PDB file of N, CA and C in Angstrom:
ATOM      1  N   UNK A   1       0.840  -1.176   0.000  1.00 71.00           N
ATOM      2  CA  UNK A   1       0.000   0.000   0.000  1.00 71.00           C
ATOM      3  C   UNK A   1       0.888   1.243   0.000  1.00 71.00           C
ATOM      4  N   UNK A   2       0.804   1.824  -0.858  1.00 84.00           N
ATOM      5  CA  UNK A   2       1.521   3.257  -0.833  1.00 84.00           C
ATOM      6  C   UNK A   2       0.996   4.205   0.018  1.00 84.00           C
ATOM      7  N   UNK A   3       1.305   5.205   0.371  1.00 91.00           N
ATOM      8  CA  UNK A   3       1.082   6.586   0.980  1.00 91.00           C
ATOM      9  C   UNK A   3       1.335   7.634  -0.194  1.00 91.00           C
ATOM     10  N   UNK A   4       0.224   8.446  -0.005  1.00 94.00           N
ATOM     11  CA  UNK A   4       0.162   9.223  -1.036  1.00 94.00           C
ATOM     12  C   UNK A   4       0.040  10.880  -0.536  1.00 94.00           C
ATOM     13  N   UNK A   5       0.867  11.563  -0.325  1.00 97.00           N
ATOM     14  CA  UNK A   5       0.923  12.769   0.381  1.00 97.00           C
ATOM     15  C   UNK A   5       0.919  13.582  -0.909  1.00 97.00           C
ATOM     16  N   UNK A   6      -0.043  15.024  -0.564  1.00 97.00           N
ATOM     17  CA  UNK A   6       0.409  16.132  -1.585  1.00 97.00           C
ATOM     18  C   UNK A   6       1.526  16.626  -0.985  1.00 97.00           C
ATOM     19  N   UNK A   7       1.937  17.752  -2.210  1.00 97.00           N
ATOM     20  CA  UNK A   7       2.983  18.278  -2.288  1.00 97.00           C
ATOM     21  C   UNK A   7       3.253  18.978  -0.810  1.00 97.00           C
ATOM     22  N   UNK A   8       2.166  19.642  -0.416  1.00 98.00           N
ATOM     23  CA  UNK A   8       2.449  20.342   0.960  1.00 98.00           C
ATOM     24  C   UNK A   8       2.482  19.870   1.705  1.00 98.00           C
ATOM     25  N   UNK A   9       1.796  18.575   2.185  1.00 98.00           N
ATOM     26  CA  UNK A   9       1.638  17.434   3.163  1.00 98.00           C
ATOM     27  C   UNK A   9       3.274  17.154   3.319  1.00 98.00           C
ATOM     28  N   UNK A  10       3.822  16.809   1.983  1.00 98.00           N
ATOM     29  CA  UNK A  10       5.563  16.580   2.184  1.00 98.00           C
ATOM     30  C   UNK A  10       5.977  17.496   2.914  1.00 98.00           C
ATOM     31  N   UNK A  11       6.310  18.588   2.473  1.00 98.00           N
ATOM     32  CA  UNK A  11       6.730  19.942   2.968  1.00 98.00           C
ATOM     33  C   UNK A  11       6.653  20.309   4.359  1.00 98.00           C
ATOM     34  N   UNK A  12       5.666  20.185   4.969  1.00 99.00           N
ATOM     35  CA  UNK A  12       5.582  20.050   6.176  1.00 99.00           C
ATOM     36  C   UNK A  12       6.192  18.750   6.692  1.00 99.00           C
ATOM     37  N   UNK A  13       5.570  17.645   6.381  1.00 99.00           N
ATOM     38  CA  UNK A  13       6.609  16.827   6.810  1.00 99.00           C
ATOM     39  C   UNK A  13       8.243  16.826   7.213  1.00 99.00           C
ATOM     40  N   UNK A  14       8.675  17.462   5.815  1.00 98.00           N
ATOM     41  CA  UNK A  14       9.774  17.722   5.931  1.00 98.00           C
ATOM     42  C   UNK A  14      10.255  18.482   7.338  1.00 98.00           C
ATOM     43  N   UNK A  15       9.379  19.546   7.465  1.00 99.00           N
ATOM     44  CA  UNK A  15       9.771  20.205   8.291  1.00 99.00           C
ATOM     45  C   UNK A  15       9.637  20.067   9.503  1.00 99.00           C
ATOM     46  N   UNK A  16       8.459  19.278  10.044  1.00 98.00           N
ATOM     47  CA  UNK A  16       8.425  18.418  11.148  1.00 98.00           C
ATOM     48  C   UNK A  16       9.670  17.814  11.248  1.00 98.00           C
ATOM     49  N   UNK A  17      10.232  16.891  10.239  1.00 98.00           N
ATOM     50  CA  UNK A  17      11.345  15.592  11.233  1.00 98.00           C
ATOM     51  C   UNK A  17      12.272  17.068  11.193  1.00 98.00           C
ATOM     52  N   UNK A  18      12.500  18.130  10.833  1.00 98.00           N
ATOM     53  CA  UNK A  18      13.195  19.184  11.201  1.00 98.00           C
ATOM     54  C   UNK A  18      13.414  19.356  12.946  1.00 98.00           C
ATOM     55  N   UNK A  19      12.445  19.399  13.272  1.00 98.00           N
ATOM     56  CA  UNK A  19      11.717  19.340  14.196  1.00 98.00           C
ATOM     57  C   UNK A  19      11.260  21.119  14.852  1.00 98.00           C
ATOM     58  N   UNK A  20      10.770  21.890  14.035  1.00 98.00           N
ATOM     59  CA  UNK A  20      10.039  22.845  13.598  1.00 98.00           C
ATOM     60  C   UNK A  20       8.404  22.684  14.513  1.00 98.00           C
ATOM     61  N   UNK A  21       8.020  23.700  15.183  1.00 98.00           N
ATOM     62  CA  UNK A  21       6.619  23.537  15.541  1.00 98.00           C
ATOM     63  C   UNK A  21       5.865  24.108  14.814  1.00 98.00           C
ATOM     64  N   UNK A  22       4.191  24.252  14.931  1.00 98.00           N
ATOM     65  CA  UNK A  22       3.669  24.520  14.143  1.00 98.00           C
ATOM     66  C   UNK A  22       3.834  26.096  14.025  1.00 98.00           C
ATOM     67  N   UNK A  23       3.917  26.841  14.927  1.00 98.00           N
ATOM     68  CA  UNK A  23       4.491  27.807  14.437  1.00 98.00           C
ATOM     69  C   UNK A  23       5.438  28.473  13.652  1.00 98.00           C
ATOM     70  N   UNK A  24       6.662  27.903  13.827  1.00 99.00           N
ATOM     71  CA  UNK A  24       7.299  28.310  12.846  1.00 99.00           C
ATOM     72  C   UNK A  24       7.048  27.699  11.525  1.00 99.00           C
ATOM     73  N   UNK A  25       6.796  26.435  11.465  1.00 99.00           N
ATOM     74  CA  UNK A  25       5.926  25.870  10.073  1.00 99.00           C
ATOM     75  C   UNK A  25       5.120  26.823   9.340  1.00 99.00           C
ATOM     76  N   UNK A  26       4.337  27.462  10.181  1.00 99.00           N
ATOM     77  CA  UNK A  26       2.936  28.133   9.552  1.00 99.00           C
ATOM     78  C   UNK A  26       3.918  29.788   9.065  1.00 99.00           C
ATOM     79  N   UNK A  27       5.114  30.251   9.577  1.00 99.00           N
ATOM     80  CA  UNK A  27       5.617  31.563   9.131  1.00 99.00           C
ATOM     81  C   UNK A  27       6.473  31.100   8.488  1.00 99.00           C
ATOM     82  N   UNK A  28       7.473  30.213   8.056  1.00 99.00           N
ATOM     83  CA  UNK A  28       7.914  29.424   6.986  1.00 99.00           C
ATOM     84  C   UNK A  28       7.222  29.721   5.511  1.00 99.00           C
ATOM     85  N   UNK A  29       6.148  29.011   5.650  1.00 99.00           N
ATOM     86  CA  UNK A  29       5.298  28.581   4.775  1.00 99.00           C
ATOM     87  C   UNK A  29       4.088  29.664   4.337  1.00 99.00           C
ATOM     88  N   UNK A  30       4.377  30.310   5.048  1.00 99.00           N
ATOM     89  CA  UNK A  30       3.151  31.809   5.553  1.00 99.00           C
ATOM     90  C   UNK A  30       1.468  31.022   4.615  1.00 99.00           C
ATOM     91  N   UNK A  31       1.381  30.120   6.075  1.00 98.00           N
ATOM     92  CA  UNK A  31       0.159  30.012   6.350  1.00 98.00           C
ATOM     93  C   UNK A  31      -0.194  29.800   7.425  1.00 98.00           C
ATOM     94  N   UNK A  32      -1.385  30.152   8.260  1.00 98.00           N
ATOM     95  CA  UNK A  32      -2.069  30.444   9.333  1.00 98.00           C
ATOM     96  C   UNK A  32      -1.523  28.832  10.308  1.00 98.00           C
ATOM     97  N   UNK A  33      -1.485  29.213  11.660  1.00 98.00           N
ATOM     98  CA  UNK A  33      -1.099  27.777  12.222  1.00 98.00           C
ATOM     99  C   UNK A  33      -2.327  26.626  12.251  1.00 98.00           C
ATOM    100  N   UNK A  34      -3.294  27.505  11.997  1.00 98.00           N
ATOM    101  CA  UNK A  34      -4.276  26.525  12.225  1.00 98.00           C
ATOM    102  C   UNK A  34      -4.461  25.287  11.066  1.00 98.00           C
ATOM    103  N   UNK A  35      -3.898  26.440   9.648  1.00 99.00           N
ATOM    104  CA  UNK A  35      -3.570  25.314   8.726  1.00 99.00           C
ATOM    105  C   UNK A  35      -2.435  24.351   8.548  1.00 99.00           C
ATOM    106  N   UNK A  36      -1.295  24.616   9.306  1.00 99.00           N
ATOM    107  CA  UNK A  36      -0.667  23.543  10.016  1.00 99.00           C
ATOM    108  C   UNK A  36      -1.117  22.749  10.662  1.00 99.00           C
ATOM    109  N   UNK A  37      -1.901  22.937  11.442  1.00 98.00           N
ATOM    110  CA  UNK A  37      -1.991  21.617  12.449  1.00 98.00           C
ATOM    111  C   UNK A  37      -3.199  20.817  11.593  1.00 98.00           C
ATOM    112  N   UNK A  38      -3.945  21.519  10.283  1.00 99.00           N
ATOM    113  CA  UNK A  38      -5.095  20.259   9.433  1.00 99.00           C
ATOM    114  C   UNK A  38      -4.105  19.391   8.800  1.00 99.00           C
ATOM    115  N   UNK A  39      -2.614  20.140   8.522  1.00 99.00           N
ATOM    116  CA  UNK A  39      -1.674  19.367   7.629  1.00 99.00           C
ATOM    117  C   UNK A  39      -1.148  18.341   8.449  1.00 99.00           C
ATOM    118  N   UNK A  40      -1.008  18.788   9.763  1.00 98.00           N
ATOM    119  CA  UNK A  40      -0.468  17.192  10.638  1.00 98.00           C
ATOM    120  C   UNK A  40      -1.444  16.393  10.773  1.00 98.00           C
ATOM    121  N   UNK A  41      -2.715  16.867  11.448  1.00 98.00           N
ATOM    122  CA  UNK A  41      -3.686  16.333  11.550  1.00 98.00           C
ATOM    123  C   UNK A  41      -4.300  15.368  10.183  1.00 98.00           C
ATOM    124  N   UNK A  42      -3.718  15.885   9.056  1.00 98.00           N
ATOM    125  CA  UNK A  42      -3.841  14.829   8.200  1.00 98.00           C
ATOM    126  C   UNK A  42      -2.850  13.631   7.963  1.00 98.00           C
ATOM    127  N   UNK A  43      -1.590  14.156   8.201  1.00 98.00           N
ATOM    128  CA  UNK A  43      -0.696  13.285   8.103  1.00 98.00           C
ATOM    129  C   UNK A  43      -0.828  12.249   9.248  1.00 98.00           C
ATOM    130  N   UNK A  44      -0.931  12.549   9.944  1.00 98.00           N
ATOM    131  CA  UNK A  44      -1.203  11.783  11.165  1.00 98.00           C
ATOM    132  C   UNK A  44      -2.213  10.430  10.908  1.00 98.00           C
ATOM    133  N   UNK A  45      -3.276  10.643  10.193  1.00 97.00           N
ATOM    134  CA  UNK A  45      -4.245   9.715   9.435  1.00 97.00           C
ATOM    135  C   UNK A  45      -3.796   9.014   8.485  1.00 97.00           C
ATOM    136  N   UNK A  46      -2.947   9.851   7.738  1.00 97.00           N
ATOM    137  CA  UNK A  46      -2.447   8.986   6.357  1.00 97.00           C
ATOM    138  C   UNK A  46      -1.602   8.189   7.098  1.00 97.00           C
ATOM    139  N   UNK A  47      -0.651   8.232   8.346  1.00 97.00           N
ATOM    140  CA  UNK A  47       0.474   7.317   8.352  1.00 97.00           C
ATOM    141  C   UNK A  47       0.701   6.730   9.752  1.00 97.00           C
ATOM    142  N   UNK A  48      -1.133   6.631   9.835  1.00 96.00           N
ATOM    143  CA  UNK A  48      -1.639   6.120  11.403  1.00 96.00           C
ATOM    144  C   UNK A  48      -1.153   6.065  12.512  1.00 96.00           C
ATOM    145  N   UNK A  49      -0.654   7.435  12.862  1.00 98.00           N
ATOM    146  CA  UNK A  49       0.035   8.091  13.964  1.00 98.00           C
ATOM    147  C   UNK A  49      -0.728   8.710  15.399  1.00 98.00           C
ATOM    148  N   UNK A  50      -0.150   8.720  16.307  1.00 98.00           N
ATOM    149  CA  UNK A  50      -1.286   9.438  17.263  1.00 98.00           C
ATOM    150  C   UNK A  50      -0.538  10.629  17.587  1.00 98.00           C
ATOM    151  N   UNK A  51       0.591  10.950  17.092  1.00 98.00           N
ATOM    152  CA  UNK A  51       1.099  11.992  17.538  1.00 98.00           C
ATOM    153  C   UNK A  51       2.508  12.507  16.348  1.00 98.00           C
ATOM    154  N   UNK A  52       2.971  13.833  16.726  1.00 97.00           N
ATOM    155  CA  UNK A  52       3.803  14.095  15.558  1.00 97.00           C
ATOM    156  C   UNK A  52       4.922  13.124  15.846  1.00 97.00           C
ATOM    157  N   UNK A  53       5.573  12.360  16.465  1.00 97.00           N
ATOM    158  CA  UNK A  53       6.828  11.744  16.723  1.00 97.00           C
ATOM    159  C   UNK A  53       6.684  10.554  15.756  1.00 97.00           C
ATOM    160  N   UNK A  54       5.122  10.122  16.046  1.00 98.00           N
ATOM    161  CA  UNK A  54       5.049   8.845  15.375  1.00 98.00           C
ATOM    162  C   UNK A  54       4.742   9.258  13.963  1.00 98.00           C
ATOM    163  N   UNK A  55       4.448  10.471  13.238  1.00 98.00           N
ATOM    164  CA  UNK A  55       4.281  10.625  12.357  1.00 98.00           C
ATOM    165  C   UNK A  55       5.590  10.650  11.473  1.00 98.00           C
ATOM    166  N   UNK A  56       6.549  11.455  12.342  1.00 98.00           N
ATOM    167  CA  UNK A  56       8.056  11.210  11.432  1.00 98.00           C
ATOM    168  C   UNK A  56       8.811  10.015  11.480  1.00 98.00           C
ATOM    169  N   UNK A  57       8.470   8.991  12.464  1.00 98.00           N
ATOM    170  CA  UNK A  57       8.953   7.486  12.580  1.00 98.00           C
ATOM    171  C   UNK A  57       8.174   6.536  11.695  1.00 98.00           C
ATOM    172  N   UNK A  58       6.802   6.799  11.509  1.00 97.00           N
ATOM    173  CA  UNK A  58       6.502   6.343  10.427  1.00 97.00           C
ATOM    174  C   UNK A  58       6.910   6.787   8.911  1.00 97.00           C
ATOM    175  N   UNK A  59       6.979   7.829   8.686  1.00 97.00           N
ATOM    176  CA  UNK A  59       7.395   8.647   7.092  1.00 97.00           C
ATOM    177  C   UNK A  59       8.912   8.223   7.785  1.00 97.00           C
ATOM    178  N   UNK A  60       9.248   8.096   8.039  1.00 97.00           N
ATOM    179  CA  UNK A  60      11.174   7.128   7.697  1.00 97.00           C
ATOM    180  C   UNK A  60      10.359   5.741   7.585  1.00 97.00           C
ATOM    181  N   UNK A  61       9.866   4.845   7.860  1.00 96.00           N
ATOM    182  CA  UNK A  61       9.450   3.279   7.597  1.00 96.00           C
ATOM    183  C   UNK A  61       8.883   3.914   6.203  1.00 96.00           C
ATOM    184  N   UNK A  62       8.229   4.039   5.991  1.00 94.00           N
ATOM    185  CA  UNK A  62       7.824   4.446   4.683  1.00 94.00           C
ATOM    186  C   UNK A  62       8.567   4.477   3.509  1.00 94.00           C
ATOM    187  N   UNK A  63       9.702   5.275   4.117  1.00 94.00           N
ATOM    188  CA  UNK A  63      10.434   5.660   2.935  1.00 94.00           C
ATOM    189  C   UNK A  63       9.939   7.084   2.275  1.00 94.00           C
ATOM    190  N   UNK A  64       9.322   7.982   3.087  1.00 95.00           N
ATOM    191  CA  UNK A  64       8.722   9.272   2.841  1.00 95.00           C
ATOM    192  C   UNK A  64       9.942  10.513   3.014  1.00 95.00           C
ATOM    193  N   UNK A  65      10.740   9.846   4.075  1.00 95.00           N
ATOM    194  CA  UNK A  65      11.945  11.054   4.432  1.00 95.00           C
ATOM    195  C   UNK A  65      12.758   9.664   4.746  1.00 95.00           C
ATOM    196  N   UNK A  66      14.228  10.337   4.500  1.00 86.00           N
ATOM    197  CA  UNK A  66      15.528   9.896   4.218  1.00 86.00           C
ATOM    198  C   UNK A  66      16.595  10.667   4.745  1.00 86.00           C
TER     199      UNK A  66
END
């Protein structure tokens, strides 16, 4: 089963295993934090996580980040 992230979903990602909060994510990216946290909050679903730690330990099993 693949994982299929958009382009921004990566991006943030990326910047999560950075280890970046949503704040600085959201002035990075200059978008509102609240739309950060729908972008974890999605990732989190796509890569059946309960939290951001497990979200970047999963996207390395994946093969999403390297």
């Amino acid at each position: 089963m693949a994982i299929l992230l958009t382009e921004r979903e990566s991006t943030v990602l990326k910047l999560l295993a950075e280890g970046y909060d949503n704040k600085k994510i959201a002035s990075l990216l200059f978008l509102s934090e609240y739309t950060v946290r729908d972008y974890v909050s999605s990732l989190m679903i796509k890569l059946r996580a309960k939290n951001r730690t497990q979200v970047v330990a999963s996207a390395f099993r994946w093969g999403l980040l390297s």
